[in-house]
Amino acid sequence: MVLDMALEHDIYLFHQGNLRYSYKLMGAHLSEENGLQGVRFTVWAPNAVQISVVGLFNEWDGRCHPMRKVNDNGIWSTFIPGLDRGCLYKYEVLTKHGHIMLKSDPYAFSSELRPNTASVVDPLQYYDWKDDDWMLRRENRNMYESPMSIYELHLGSWKYIETEVFYTYREYADMVIPYVKEMGYTHIELLPLTEHPFDRSWGYQATGYYSVTSRYGSPDDLRYFVDQCHQNGIGVILDWVPGHFCKDQHGLRRFDGEPLYEYANPAKAEKTQWGTLTFDFGRNEVQSFLISNAIYWLKEYHIDGLRVDAVASMLYLDFGKEDSNDWEPNEYGGRENLEAVAFIKKMNEAIFEEVPDVLMMAEESTAWPLVSAPTYLGGLGFNYKWNMGWMNDMLKYMEMDPVHRKYHHNLITFSLFYAFSENFVLPISHDEVVHGKKSLLNKMPGDYWQKFANLRAFLAYMYAHPGKKLLFMGSEFGQFDEWKDLEDLDWELLEYDSHASTQQYMKQLHHLYHDHPALWELDHDEKGFEWIDANNYEQSIISFIRSSRYAHDQLVVVCNFTPNVYHDYKIGVPQAGVYEEVFSSDATDFGGSGQTNGLDLTTCDAPWQSQQQHITMTIPPLAVSFLKRVSATTVREGNV
């Protein structure tokens, strides 16, 4: 094979770990060569003795279409005339041990429907995008000072036709998008859509990193889904799993008979708790594979951001390994995977150079510093981090009987000590409502009414707390059962008042959220939050101020995490005038008790709780009240 200079340069960059669009070099591509139409196949397999392309077109006979080695670093390639879009194929790999394996293409853009595992020839550039307006707005949008409320979604269990029989991406677009838009979410986050063999892995154990799972249709069907989201003003975030891959024989494991994509050292390769293998982050070709893969989803599918799964499992050599004999320290004696740290920084730098207006969200569960800081400041280079500490503390607190909450008051206040150390997303994800953890509603203590009241209070506090928001599907209408990944959501619950009211509550909470920049404009700035009273543990009441960039644009938030009602309760407020309760989670429309503040609340000119004036109000049970100054009138005289 004669290489032109451009191709030689791409191959050089691939082996250096710097080919950001390696999917345009590798894999199966329609092309015309010597006047013939066909498919060019290219694969990296340095340890193979011989590789052939096999498929229905040659009756899976490896003698028909052997590949030629392009260079000494293990790139193989061949052109097969007469093949077209939709062609099924695999690579037949002869190892140095004399074994023959059939492997799916690591760079395939499409795959057969499981349980079949062949790759499918599918070109990139057929889809006609119609989301130019969205992409232009995205380019000019300040994501940090904008509202962001994410609906985390597993397509196959949102709604299905029957067990393991799903709608298509296009059909889901027609159902999901109107619902998400009506509910007021700004983004959808999709659990991984890379091809995977086992439904119950939810896509987190993949075999086809460039291949859209065929469970729901074709690559263009997914593009249609994203396109329709954008045309309806909804962003799309994709769960992405660069930390590990599954061991299925047709996948990446020992791709050419030897460890290739995974570490050769089992102590670094094995993710024993998940039964998976860790990518070799120090290998240049693996870096090209993964960095290109991230860019591929962002560019070729117009994805607005990636939620990077299990970052802690990449950062730490001892992750999930309780026995010290199961892992080896780094060259300095530490537990950090230095190669993974360097890779993550390199990946984020490449992504933001290529696609600067996207979200890169780290699901990172430890205290690793500067996760969402730029690499030039010593950070990992993400622009968001999931706030797992807030999530764990709040769920632990909310699961307690209210009578015990006063002894654990710090759980609802501690997060404000570090709330501005990173750009945080507050996540209530699928992981918190599965595997016996109970649904969000069913975590709540008390009787039937109190469960719903606790849920409303928790969600209101979540939306008042600094940070962007993420909520897993079903929580928005109070699903009682935890997530059942082989069934669809319990939509029939909406026939009952409490669940229908909870769904209506989430709609109105989103209206409040969107309408008040104080709840999102300074999410990542200490100026956006001020405590009024963080210390009333006896009554489990906290109060604080959320502010926008404009001093007059503030909300006072009062949270009561007990079932007690308090009348004539004094709350310090930042500005003199008349306040109105603009939202209460205890409103009867939402199933609450109706202990709301329907009359205007006029300030008294007497200091209270570090503020220069105060109001007196009714504090509803298990509820959150949002107050806003509506006029600056002469204040009433009052006593401390």
XYZ file of C-alpha atoms in Angstrom:
640
model
C 0.000 0.000 0.000
C 1.492 3.350 -1.038
C 0.843 6.092 1.514
C 0.514 9.782 0.673
C 2.085 12.336 2.996
C -1.207 13.300 4.661
C -1.943 9.677 5.516
C 1.596 9.133 6.767
C 1.204 12.171 9.020
C -2.098 10.857 10.425
C -0.503 7.491 11.140
C 2.398 9.248 12.845
C -0.013 11.237 15.046
C -2.001 8.090 15.827
C 1.082 6.373 17.190
C 2.017 9.536 19.112
C -1.374 9.630 20.825
C -2.261 12.902 19.119
C -4.616 11.922 16.288
C -7.837 13.549 17.494
C -9.903 12.254 14.584
C -8.526 8.732 14.395
C -11.983 7.415 13.464
C -11.501 8.986 10.036
C -8.372 6.883 9.512
C -9.365 3.655 11.228
C -12.409 1.438 10.747
C -14.491 0.881 7.607
C -15.034 3.752 5.158
C -16.789 3.891 1.800
C -14.309 4.994 -0.829
C -13.414 4.902 -4.492
C -10.019 3.483 -5.397
C -8.727 2.922 -8.934
C -12.174 3.716 -10.259
C -13.898 1.099 -8.117
C -16.462 1.732 -5.360
C -15.970 -0.232 -2.164
C -14.867 -0.115 1.463
C -11.420 0.611 2.924
C -10.810 -1.324 6.164
C -8.050 -0.269 8.577
C -7.258 -1.699 12.003
C -4.488 -1.501 14.604
C -3.218 -4.895 15.802
C 0.573 -4.938 16.271
C 0.761 -8.446 17.756
C -1.255 -10.217 15.061
C 0.409 -12.578 12.609
C -2.342 -12.087 10.015
C -5.698 -10.329 9.802
C -8.492 -10.804 7.284
C -11.832 -9.121 6.727
C -14.673 -11.630 6.810
C -18.420 -11.396 6.352
C -21.396 -12.674 4.441
C -19.788 -11.319 1.271
C -17.071 -13.998 1.471
C -18.940 -16.601 3.549
C -16.795 -15.660 6.588
C -13.761 -17.201 4.911
C -10.532 -15.570 6.118
C -8.612 -16.773 3.055
C -10.526 -14.435 0.725
C -9.599 -10.939 1.893
C -6.355 -10.818 3.868
C -5.161 -7.391 5.022
C -1.691 -5.963 4.461
C 0.500 -4.483 7.145
C 0.922 -0.751 6.536
C 3.778 -0.183 8.996
C 5.868 -1.853 11.658
C 3.646 -0.467 14.422
C 0.774 -2.751 13.569
C -1.652 -0.957 11.279
C -3.330 -3.273 8.782
C -5.441 -2.176 5.824
C -7.194 -3.407 2.687
C -9.715 -2.203 0.122
C -12.564 -4.490 -0.897
C -14.463 -3.387 -4.019
C -18.189 -3.905 -4.366
C -19.091 -3.548 -0.701
C -21.550 -0.876 0.406
C -23.418 0.579 3.341
C -24.989 -2.072 5.578
C -22.337 -4.697 4.933
C -21.713 -7.002 7.930
C -18.077 -7.750 8.767
C -15.570 -8.785 11.390
C -11.807 -9.118 11.597
C -10.360 -12.621 11.652
C -7.194 -12.368 13.737
C -4.437 -14.991 13.716
C -2.424 -14.619 16.923
C 1.228 -15.424 17.483
C 0.056 -18.444 19.482
C -1.709 -19.855 16.437
C -5.230 -19.075 17.635
C -7.882 -17.598 15.335
C -10.320 -15.044 16.783
C -13.254 -13.145 15.289
C -13.273 -9.554 16.480
C -15.704 -6.685 16.020
C -14.177 -3.489 14.644
C -13.119 -1.143 17.506
C -13.921 1.785 15.214
C -17.197 0.466 13.741
C -19.923 3.111 13.539
C -22.743 0.565 13.728
C -23.301 -2.978 14.954
C -25.710 -5.861 14.615
C -28.595 -6.085 17.066
C -27.636 -8.164 20.072
C -27.060 -11.048 20.574
C -25.301 -10.871 17.174
C -21.986 -9.071 17.256
C -20.858 -8.264 13.715
C -19.868 -4.727 12.773
C -21.836 -2.848 10.115
C -20.449 -0.517 7.450
C -22.139 2.864 7.973
C -20.872 6.182 6.585
C -20.737 9.334 8.674
C -22.045 12.106 6.453
C -25.561 11.260 5.347
C -27.627 13.102 7.966
C -28.959 16.611 7.172
C -28.787 18.562 10.438
C -31.324 21.323 11.076
C -30.097 22.609 14.454
C -27.985 25.557 13.269
C -29.808 28.012 15.536
C -29.179 25.853 18.592
C -25.498 25.361 17.782
C -25.040 29.110 17.319
C -26.784 29.874 20.621
C -24.680 27.232 22.343
C -21.516 28.828 21.019
C -22.472 32.217 22.483
C -24.027 30.981 25.744
C -22.405 31.348 29.139
C -23.215 27.924 30.563
C -21.979 28.813 34.032
C -24.449 31.677 34.420
C -27.407 29.899 32.818
C -30.067 27.588 34.247
C -29.298 23.891 33.922
C -31.747 21.210 34.998
C -30.927 17.771 33.621
C -33.344 14.871 33.163
C -31.311 11.660 33.380
C -32.862 9.079 31.110
C -32.488 5.395 30.309
C -34.355 5.065 27.046
C -35.249 1.393 27.275
C -36.979 1.692 30.642
C -38.581 5.114 30.203
C -41.212 3.456 28.055
C -41.020 0.222 26.086
C -43.163 -1.936 23.850
C -42.516 -5.058 25.909
C -39.599 -6.579 27.792
C -36.420 -6.186 25.686
C -38.465 -4.775 22.787
C -37.967 -1.042 22.525
C -39.127 1.947 20.539
C -36.706 3.538 18.066
C -34.724 6.713 18.666
C -37.177 8.506 16.374
C -40.187 7.210 18.289
C -38.569 8.164 21.583
C -37.962 11.639 20.174
C -41.682 12.029 19.546
C -42.514 10.917 23.101
C -39.647 12.097 25.294
C -38.996 15.584 23.916
C -42.523 17.023 24.391
C -42.568 15.614 27.917
C -39.162 16.989 28.900
C -40.005 20.354 27.360
C -43.329 20.552 29.185
C -41.667 19.627 32.478
C -39.149 22.460 32.075
C -35.841 20.607 31.949
C -33.008 22.234 29.996
C -31.079 19.050 29.170
C -31.499 15.314 28.752
C -28.705 13.051 29.923
C -28.747 9.647 28.239
C -27.223 6.605 29.858
C -24.489 5.196 27.583
C -25.547 4.487 24.003
C -22.353 2.788 22.892
C -22.928 -0.786 21.757
C -22.962 -3.271 24.623
C -23.836 -6.962 24.780
C -25.793 -7.099 28.059
C -28.936 -5.016 28.587
C -28.519 -4.925 32.351
C -25.119 -3.255 32.135
C -27.131 -0.164 31.030
C -24.345 0.535 28.531
C -21.580 0.936 31.118
C -19.745 -2.163 29.824
C -19.260 -1.490 26.141
C -17.805 -3.352 23.178
C -18.381 -0.766 20.444
C -17.148 2.665 21.504
C -17.940 4.302 18.162
C -21.017 2.216 17.505
C -24.487 3.500 18.420
C -26.380 0.697 20.114
C -28.738 -0.841 17.592
C -31.331 -1.600 20.309
C -33.090 1.619 19.377
C -32.222 1.977 15.709
C -29.532 3.348 13.420
C -26.901 6.070 13.857
C -29.043 8.471 11.820
C -31.997 7.692 14.080
C -29.951 8.892 17.060
C -28.899 11.980 15.122
C -32.592 12.677 14.529
C -33.251 12.393 18.280
C -30.484 14.904 19.086
C -31.546 17.198 16.233
C -35.128 17.269 17.469
C -33.969 17.979 21.023
C -31.985 20.956 19.773
C -34.831 22.284 17.653
C -36.947 22.216 20.807
C -34.369 24.004 22.937
C -33.131 20.956 24.850
C -29.472 20.034 25.227
C -28.236 16.445 25.133
C -25.565 15.008 27.415
C -24.241 11.489 26.893
C -22.865 9.208 29.568
C -19.384 8.170 28.454
C -17.216 5.414 29.934
C -13.484 5.767 29.190
C -12.397 4.065 32.391
C -13.010 0.408 31.576
C -14.509 -2.037 29.091
C -16.085 -5.476 29.221
C -14.327 -8.768 28.607
C -16.600 -10.221 25.919
C -14.534 -12.182 23.443
C -15.585 -10.235 20.343
C -14.633 -6.902 21.930
C -11.411 -5.098 22.845
C -10.044 -7.676 25.297
C -6.751 -9.103 23.994
C -7.723 -7.752 20.613
C -4.756 -9.201 18.732
C -4.066 -12.060 21.124
C -2.186 -9.905 23.630
C -3.195 -7.081 25.993
C -3.578 -4.115 23.677
C -6.274 -1.695 24.794
C -5.914 -2.876 28.404
C -2.859 -2.849 30.675
C -0.607 -5.887 30.390
C -0.146 -5.840 34.171
C -3.241 -7.512 35.735
C -2.827 -5.407 38.883
C -3.576 -2.327 36.776
C -5.880 -3.917 34.216
C -8.431 -5.710 36.372
C -11.490 -3.903 37.712
C -12.345 -6.801 39.978
C -15.543 -5.350 41.451
C -17.036 -4.859 37.978
C -15.389 -7.750 36.120
C -13.989 -5.368 33.517
C -10.624 -4.197 32.205
C -8.966 -0.792 32.545
C -7.749 0.994 29.449
C -3.974 1.398 29.203
C -3.929 5.183 29.564
C -0.190 5.339 28.992
C -0.368 3.773 25.524
C -0.368 6.367 22.770
C -2.689 4.532 20.397
C -5.226 4.050 23.207
C -5.068 7.783 23.881
C -5.831 8.466 20.212
C -8.704 5.961 20.385
C -10.344 7.499 23.474
C -9.769 11.182 22.766
C -11.058 10.723 19.239
C -14.061 8.878 20.621
C -15.042 11.793 22.834
C -14.669 14.217 19.935
C -16.592 11.820 17.688
C -19.706 11.952 19.869
C -19.477 15.718 20.264
C -18.857 16.418 16.580
C -20.635 13.699 14.637
C -23.739 13.586 16.870
C -23.818 17.229 18.012
C -23.818 16.029 21.619
C -23.674 19.010 23.989
C -21.625 17.358 26.677
C -20.232 14.173 28.139
C -20.761 12.925 31.660
C -17.547 10.985 32.255
C -18.279 7.908 34.315
C -16.257 6.586 37.259
C -13.404 9.092 37.113
C -12.202 7.977 40.547
C -11.669 4.468 39.161
C -9.268 6.005 36.651
C -7.424 8.213 39.124
C -6.638 5.650 41.812
C -4.666 2.432 41.386
C -6.323 0.909 44.458
C -9.886 1.763 43.460
C -12.184 -1.088 44.513
C -9.261 -3.164 45.769
C -9.442 -3.793 49.489
C -6.427 -6.121 49.535
C -3.135 -4.228 49.289
C -1.702 -7.168 47.346
C -4.141 -6.504 44.481
C -2.520 -3.255 43.379
C 0.909 -1.728 42.975
C 1.894 1.841 43.941
C 3.163 4.296 41.371
C 6.826 5.174 40.948
C 6.630 7.621 43.877
C 4.923 5.150 46.180
C 1.478 6.736 45.839
C -1.914 5.349 44.897
C -2.546 7.760 42.020
C -2.527 6.450 38.465
C -0.195 9.062 37.008
C -0.815 7.903 33.440
C -4.565 8.322 33.877
C -4.140 11.781 35.383
C -1.988 12.850 32.440
C -4.459 11.306 29.986
C -7.477 13.063 31.530
C -5.730 16.418 31.294
C -4.665 15.764 27.716
C -8.178 14.623 26.801
C -9.870 17.703 28.219
C -7.362 20.033 26.604
C -7.981 18.392 23.220
C -11.765 18.482 23.600
C -11.934 22.148 24.549
C -9.611 23.058 21.711
C -11.787 21.188 19.219
C -15.248 21.858 20.722
C -14.901 24.716 23.236
C -18.599 25.196 24.041
C -19.400 21.733 25.442
C -19.895 20.283 28.903
C -17.357 17.866 30.363
C -18.796 16.561 33.624
C -16.793 14.334 35.924
C -18.529 11.753 38.062
C -15.743 11.905 40.631
C -16.552 10.668 44.122
C -13.445 11.632 46.110
C -11.831 14.821 47.359
C -9.425 15.078 44.415
C -8.780 18.832 44.123
C -9.471 21.102 41.145
C -11.438 18.576 39.109
C -13.291 21.358 37.281
C -10.328 23.742 37.065
C -8.332 24.314 33.841
C -5.187 22.285 33.387
C -3.054 25.446 33.250
C -4.091 26.052 36.862
C -3.227 22.509 37.866
C -6.728 21.129 37.440
C -7.992 18.031 35.640
C -9.629 20.242 33.018
C -13.310 19.287 33.320
C -15.756 22.158 33.547
C -18.186 20.435 35.937
C -18.042 17.887 38.733
C -20.876 15.876 40.243
C -21.297 16.838 43.913
C -21.392 13.367 45.395
C -20.755 14.691 48.909
C -23.899 16.824 48.847
C -25.888 13.912 47.459
C -24.730 11.443 50.115
C -25.207 13.876 53.004
C -28.662 14.999 51.895
C -30.008 11.513 51.251
C -28.691 10.335 54.611
C -30.396 13.314 56.262
C -33.695 12.975 54.431
C -33.985 9.260 55.252
C -33.961 10.060 58.985
C -37.100 10.433 61.014
C -37.467 14.226 61.482
C -37.210 13.807 65.249
C -33.576 12.762 64.789
C -32.605 15.355 62.199
C -31.589 17.998 64.737
C -28.722 15.744 65.832
C -27.385 15.666 62.281
C -27.977 19.272 61.251
C -24.489 19.523 59.783
C -25.530 17.217 56.943
C -27.631 19.975 55.366
C -25.150 22.797 55.963
C -21.712 21.253 55.452
C -21.880 21.390 51.645
C -21.730 25.195 51.752
C -18.181 25.009 53.103
C -17.039 23.683 49.720
C -19.890 24.583 47.344
C -17.710 27.010 45.377
C -14.498 24.971 45.293
C -15.668 23.337 42.043
C -18.308 23.934 39.390
C -20.823 21.483 40.795
C -23.825 19.566 39.510
C -26.169 18.299 42.238
C -26.982 14.737 41.120
C -29.801 12.417 42.083
C -28.957 9.764 39.517
C -29.956 6.217 38.631
C -27.327 4.875 41.037
C -29.299 6.243 44.001
C -32.612 4.563 43.129
C -31.607 0.998 42.213
C -30.206 -2.204 43.724
C -32.242 -2.031 46.933
C -31.596 1.660 47.644
C -35.308 2.445 47.137
C -36.829 5.190 45.041
C -36.333 8.810 45.996
C -39.906 9.011 47.313
C -39.631 5.766 49.247
C -36.440 6.917 50.972
C -38.537 9.538 52.728
C -39.757 8.755 56.255
C -43.228 9.137 57.689
C -46.736 8.366 56.576
C -48.054 8.684 53.033
C -48.520 12.464 53.217
C -45.175 13.051 54.907
C -43.306 11.063 52.273
C -44.550 13.381 49.552
C -43.978 16.475 51.698
C -40.408 15.379 52.421
C -39.850 14.770 48.711
C -41.140 18.234 47.799
C -38.978 19.841 50.483
C -35.891 17.967 49.360
C -36.372 18.927 45.708
C -37.000 22.563 46.594
C -33.836 22.696 48.698
C -31.939 21.053 45.837
C -33.122 23.733 43.406
C -32.322 26.499 45.901
C -28.826 25.183 46.669
C -25.927 26.476 44.527
C -25.081 24.151 41.641
C -26.727 22.833 38.508
C -29.350 20.100 38.881
C -29.791 16.491 37.736
C -32.727 14.206 38.513
C -33.296 10.643 37.357
C -36.482 9.818 35.490
C -39.482 8.789 37.560
C -38.477 10.908 40.544
C -40.357 13.848 39.053
C -43.714 12.190 39.733
C -42.776 10.258 42.858
C -42.306 6.723 41.633
C -42.734 4.458 44.670
C -40.741 1.487 43.391
C -37.045 1.818 42.766
C -35.858 1.832 39.164
C -36.708 -1.455 37.447
C -34.341 -1.556 34.499
C -36.236 -4.340 32.717
C -39.597 -2.550 32.974
C -40.775 0.909 32.062
C -41.700 3.649 34.522
C -44.913 3.354 36.517
C -46.767 5.941 34.465
C -50.090 4.596 35.773
C -49.298 6.303 39.093
C -50.260 9.607 37.476
C -53.874 8.495 37.831
C -53.456 9.166 41.578
C -53.642 12.698 42.961
C -50.430 12.634 45.002
C -48.307 11.601 42.023
C -50.051 13.914 39.571
C -49.604 16.773 42.060
C -45.915 15.924 42.430
C -45.455 16.046 38.675
C -47.240 19.410 38.599
C -44.993 20.522 41.457
C -41.866 19.782 39.421
C -43.241 21.799 36.498
C -43.869 24.787 38.752
C -40.515 24.383 40.509
C -38.869 24.595 37.091
C -40.868 27.721 36.287
C -39.602 29.278 39.519
C -36.073 28.183 38.695
C -36.082 29.606 35.174
C -37.786 32.857 36.169
C -35.319 33.823 38.902
C -31.661 34.299 37.906
C -30.834 34.378 41.617
C -31.176 30.578 41.561
C -28.551 29.993 38.858
C -26.629 33.066 37.688
C -24.020 32.937 40.469
C -24.062 29.184 41.060
C -20.264 29.110 41.150
C -19.636 32.391 42.962
C -19.739 32.946 46.734
C -21.586 36.208 46.089
C -24.585 34.154 45.020
C -25.227 32.675 48.491
C -25.501 34.061 52.014
C -26.684 32.360 55.152
C -29.421 34.032 57.159
C -29.546 31.312 59.787
C -27.652 28.038 59.440
C -27.721 27.109 63.107
C -31.325 26.438 64.153
C -30.756 22.731 64.613
C -33.371 22.461 67.387
C -36.164 23.171 64.917
C -34.304 21.865 61.815
C -34.903 25.194 60.044
C -32.382 26.882 57.788
C -32.683 30.132 55.856
C -30.461 31.790 53.284
C -30.311 34.283 50.433
C -29.685 33.504 46.776
C -28.569 36.461 44.651
C -28.053 37.269 40.994
C -25.586 39.813 39.634
C -28.046 42.576 40.456
C -28.260 43.454 44.135
C -32.025 43.935 44.063
C -32.599 40.479 42.516
C -32.607 38.191 45.515
C -34.641 35.326 46.913
C -34.964 34.461 50.583
C -35.287 30.706 51.073
C -36.634 29.159 54.286
C -36.521 25.377 54.784
C -38.268 23.429 57.524
C -37.334 19.755 57.767
C -39.789 18.857 60.533
C -43.590 18.322 60.411
C -44.134 21.203 62.846
C -45.832 24.473 61.856
C -44.469 27.756 63.242
C -46.516 30.965 63.211
C -45.054 34.445 63.611
C -41.562 33.106 62.965
C -38.952 35.854 62.584
C -36.654 35.755 59.562
C -33.936 38.293 58.880
C -34.081 39.747 55.368
C -31.493 41.697 53.376
C -33.606 44.622 52.149
C -36.373 46.731 53.629
C -39.768 46.653 51.974
C -42.591 44.250 51.231
C -41.914 40.569 50.599
C -44.123 38.071 48.840
C -44.022 34.301 49.093
C -43.531 33.481 45.417
C -43.427 29.714 45.909
C -44.234 27.247 48.670
C -43.794 23.493 48.483
C -46.695 23.284 50.987
C -49.292 24.732 48.578
C -52.477 22.695 48.368
C -52.100 22.494 44.567
C -49.077 20.284 45.209
C -50.702 18.168 47.907
C -49.441 20.319 50.766
C -51.264 21.424 53.911
C -51.740 24.976 52.691
C -49.818 26.708 55.481
C -48.726 29.408 53.079
C -48.134 33.140 53.424
C -50.829 34.613 51.241
C -50.513 38.186 52.550
C -47.654 40.543 51.876
C -44.878 40.429 54.466
C -43.666 43.912 55.465
C -40.266 44.278 57.073
C -39.680 45.520 60.605
C -36.810 47.939 61.102
C -35.012 45.857 63.680
C -31.899 43.699 63.130
C -32.276 39.937 63.236
C -30.031 37.039 62.232
C -27.234 39.325 60.964
C -29.692 41.240 58.756
C -30.759 44.846 59.368
C -34.480 44.079 59.241
C -36.800 41.131 59.522
C -40.252 39.809 58.716
C -42.563 37.471 60.580
C -44.084 34.595 58.654
C -45.680 31.177 58.897
C -43.240 28.302 58.505
C -45.082 25.373 56.889
C -44.387 21.730 57.812
C -41.776 19.735 55.876
C -41.621 22.524 53.347
C -39.569 25.217 51.652
C -40.709 28.798 51.110
C -39.256 31.216 48.566
C -39.683 34.930 49.334
C -38.986 37.901 47.083
C -39.095 41.611 47.789
C -41.795 43.125 45.587
C -41.641 46.767 46.694
C -39.530 49.108 48.784
C -42.006 50.683 51.214
C -41.614 52.378 54.550
C -40.879 49.704 57.083
C -42.784 49.088 60.295
C -41.051 49.817 63.562
C -40.348 46.742 65.566
C -38.448 45.277 68.481
C -35.645 42.809 68.435
